[in-house]
Backbone as JSON, one array per atom type, in Angstrom:
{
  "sequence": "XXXXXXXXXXXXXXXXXXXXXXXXXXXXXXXXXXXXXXXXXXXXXXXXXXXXXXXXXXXXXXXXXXXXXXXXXXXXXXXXXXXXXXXXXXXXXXXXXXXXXXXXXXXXXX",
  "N": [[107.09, 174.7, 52.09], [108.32, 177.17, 52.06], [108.57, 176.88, 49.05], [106.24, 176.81, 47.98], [105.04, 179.15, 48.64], [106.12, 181.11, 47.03], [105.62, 179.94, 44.52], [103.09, 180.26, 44.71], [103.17, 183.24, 44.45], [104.71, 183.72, 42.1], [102.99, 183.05, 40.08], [100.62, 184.95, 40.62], [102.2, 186.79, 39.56], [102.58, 186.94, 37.0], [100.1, 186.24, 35.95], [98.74, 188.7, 36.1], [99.63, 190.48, 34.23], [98.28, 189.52, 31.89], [96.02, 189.88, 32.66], [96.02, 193.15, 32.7], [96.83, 193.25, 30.15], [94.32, 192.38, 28.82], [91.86, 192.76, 26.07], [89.46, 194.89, 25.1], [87.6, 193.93, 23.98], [87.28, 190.92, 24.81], [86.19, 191.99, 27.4], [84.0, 193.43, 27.44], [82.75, 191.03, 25.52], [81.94, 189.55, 28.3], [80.75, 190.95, 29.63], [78.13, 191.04, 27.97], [77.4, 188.32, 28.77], [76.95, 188.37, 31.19], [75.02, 190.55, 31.04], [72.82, 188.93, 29.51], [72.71, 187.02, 31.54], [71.69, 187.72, 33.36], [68.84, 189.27, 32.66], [67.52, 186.55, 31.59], [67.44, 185.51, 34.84], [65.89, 187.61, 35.08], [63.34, 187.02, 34.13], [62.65, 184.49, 35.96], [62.22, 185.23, 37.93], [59.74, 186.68, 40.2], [59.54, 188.81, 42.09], [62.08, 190.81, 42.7], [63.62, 191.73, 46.0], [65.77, 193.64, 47.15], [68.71, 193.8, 49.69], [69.72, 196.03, 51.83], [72.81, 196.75, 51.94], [72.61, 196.09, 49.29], [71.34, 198.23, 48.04], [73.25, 200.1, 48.49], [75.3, 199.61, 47.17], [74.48, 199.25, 44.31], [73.52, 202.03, 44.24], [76.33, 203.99, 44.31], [77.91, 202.37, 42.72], [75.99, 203.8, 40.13], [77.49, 206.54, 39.8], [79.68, 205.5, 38.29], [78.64, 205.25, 35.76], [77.4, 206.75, 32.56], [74.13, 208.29, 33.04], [71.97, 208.21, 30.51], [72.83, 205.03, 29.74], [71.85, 203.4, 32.06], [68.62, 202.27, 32.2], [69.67, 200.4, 30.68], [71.62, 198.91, 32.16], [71.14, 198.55, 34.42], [69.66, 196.25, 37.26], [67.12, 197.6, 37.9], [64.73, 200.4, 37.66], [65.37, 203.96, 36.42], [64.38, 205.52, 37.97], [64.23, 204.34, 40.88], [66.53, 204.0, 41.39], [67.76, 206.55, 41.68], [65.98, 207.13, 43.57], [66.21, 205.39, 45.57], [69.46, 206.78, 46.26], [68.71, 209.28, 46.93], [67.6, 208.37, 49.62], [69.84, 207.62, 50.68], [71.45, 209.42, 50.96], [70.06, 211.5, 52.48], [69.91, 210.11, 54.81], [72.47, 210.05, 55.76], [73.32, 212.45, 56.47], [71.3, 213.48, 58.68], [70.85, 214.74, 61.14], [68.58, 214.72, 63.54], [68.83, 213.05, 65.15], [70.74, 214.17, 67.08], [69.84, 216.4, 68.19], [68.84, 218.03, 71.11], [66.48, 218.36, 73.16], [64.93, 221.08, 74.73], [65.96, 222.94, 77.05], [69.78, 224.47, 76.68], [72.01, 222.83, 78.8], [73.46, 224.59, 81.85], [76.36, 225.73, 82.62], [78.33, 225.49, 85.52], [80.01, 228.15, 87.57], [83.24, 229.2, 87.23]],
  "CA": [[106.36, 175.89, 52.46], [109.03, 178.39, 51.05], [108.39, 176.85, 47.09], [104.58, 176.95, 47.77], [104.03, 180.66, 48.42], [106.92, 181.24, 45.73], [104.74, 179.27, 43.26], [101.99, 181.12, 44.29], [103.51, 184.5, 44.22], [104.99, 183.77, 40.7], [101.34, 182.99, 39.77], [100.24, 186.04, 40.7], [102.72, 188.05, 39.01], [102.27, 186.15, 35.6], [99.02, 186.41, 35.78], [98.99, 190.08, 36.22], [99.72, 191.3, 32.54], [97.62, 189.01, 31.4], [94.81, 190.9, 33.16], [96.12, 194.42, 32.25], [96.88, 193.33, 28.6], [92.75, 192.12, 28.21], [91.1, 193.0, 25.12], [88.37, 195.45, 25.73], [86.39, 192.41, 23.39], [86.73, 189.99, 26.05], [85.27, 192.42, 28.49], [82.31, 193.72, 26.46], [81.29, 189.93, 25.5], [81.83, 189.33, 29.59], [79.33, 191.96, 30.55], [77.11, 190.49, 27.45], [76.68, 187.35, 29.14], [76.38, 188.87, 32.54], [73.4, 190.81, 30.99], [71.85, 187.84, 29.42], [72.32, 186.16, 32.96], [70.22, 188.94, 34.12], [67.57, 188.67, 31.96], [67.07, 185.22, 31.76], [67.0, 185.33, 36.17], [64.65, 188.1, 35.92], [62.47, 186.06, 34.16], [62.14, 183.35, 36.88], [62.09, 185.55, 39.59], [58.64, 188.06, 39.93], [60.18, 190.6, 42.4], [63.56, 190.78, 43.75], [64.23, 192.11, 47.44], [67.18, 193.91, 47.39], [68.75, 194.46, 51.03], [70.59, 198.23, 52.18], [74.01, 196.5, 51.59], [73.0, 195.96, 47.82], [71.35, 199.29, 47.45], [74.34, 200.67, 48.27], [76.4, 199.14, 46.25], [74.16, 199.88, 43.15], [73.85, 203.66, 44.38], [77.17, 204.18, 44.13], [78.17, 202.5, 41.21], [75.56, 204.59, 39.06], [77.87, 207.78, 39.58], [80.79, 205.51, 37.27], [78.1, 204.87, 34.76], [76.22, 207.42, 31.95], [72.68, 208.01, 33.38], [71.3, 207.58, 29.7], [72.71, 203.86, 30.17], [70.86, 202.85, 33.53], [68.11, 201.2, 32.15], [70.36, 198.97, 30.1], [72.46, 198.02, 33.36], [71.34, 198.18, 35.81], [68.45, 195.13, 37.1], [65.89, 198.61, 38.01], [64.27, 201.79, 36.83], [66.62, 204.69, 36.69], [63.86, 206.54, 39.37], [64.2, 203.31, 41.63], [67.92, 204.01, 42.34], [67.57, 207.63, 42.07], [65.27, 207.79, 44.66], [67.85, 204.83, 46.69], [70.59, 207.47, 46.34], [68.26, 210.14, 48.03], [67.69, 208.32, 50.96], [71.01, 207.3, 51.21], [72.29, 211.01, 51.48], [69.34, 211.68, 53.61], [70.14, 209.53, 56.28], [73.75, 210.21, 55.94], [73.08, 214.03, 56.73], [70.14, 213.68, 59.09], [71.06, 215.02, 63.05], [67.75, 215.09, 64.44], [68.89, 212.45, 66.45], [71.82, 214.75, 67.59], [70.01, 217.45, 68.65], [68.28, 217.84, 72.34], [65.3, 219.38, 73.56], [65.02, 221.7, 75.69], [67.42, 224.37, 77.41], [70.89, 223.83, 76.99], [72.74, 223.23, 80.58], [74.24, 225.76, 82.3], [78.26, 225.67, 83.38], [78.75, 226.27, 86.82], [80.86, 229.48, 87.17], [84.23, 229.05, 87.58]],
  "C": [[106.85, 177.09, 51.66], [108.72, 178.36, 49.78], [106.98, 176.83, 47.09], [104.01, 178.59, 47.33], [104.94, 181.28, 47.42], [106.45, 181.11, 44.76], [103.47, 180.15, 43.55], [101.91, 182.71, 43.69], [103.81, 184.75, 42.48], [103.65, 184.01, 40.03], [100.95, 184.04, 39.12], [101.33, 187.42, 39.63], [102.65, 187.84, 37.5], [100.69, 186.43, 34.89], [98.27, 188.0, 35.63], [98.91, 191.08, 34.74], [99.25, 190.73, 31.85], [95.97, 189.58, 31.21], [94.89, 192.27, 32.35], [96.19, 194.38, 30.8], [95.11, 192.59, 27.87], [92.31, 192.71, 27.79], [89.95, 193.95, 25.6], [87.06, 194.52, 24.81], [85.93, 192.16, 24.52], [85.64, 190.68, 27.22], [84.01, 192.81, 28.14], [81.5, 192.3, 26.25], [81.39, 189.34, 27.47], [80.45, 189.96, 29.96], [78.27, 191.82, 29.35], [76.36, 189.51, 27.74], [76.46, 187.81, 30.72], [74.79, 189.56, 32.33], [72.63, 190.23, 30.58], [71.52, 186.83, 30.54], [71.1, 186.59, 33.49], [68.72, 189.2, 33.75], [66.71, 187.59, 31.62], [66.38, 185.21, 33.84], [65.49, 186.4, 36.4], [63.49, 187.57, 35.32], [62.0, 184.94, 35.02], [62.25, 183.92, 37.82], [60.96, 186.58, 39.5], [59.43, 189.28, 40.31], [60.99, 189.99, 43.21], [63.5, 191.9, 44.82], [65.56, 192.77, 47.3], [67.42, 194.41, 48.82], [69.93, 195.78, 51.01], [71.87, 197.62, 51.46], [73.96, 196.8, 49.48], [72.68, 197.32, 47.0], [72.25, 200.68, 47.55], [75.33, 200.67, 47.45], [76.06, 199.84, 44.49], [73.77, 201.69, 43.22], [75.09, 204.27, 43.74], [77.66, 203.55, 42.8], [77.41, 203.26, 40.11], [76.46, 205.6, 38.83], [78.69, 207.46, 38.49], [80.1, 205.28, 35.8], [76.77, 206.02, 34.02], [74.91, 207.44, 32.49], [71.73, 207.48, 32.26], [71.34, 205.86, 29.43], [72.21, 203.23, 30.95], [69.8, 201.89, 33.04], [68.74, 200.01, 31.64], [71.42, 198.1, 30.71], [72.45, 197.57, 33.97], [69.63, 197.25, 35.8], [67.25, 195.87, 37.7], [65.93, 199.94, 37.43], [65.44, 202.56, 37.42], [65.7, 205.57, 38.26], [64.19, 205.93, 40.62], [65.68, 203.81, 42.02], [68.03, 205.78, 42.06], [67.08, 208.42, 43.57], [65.91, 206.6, 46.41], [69.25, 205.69, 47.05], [70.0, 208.57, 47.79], [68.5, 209.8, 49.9], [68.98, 208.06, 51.67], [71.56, 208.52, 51.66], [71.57, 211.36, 52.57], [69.72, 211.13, 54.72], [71.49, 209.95, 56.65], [74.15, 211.77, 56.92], [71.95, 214.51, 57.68], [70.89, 213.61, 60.37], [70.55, 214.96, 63.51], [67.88, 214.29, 65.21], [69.7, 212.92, 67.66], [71.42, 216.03, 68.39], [68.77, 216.94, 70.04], [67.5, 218.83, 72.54], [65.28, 219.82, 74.5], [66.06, 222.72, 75.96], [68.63, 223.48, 77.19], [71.88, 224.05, 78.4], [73.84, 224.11, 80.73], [75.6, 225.19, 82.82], [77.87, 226.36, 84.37], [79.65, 227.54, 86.82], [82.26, 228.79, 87.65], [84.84, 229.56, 88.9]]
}
């Protein structure tokens, strides 16, 4: 048990500067075949569904990425997650469920 998570731990720490010392190559042809993945799938797929979870995800990552890049990243129009960001703030910032109609109740007097 003790030489298992030892061996794993080593692993991990070996493995480590291996990561941090990666080529900015390797990562450029990485995210070359990630975007030929993407292009090839959106060919066999008509229209993709994306659910809230994912248009969150791609909301937020646009802010780490040039806007003049967007079409070439991301798998929709730059208005399409523009106008996903909106609603996202919108809802985020929307009280009308918070507020109450009518008078507001009176305090007894002390």
């Amino acid at each position: 048990m003790i030489l298992s998570t030892v061996y794993a731990v080593t692993c991990c720490l070996l493995s480590l500067p291996a990561l941090l010392l990666r080529r900015d190559v390797t990562k450029d042809a990485e995210l070359l075949v990630l975007r030929h993945e993407n292009a090839v799938l959106r060919r066999h797929v008509p229209r993709l569904r994306y659910e809230p979870a994912d248009r969150l995800w791609f909301a937020t990552l646009s802010h780490l990425i040039p806007r003049r890049r967007w079409a070439q990243v991301f798998p929709m129009t730059p208005a399409t997650l523009l106008a996903w960001h909106r609603k996202l703030i919108a809802r985020k910032w929307d009280y009308s469920q918070r507020r109450r109609s009518g008078r507001a109740r009176q305090r007894p007097p002390p």
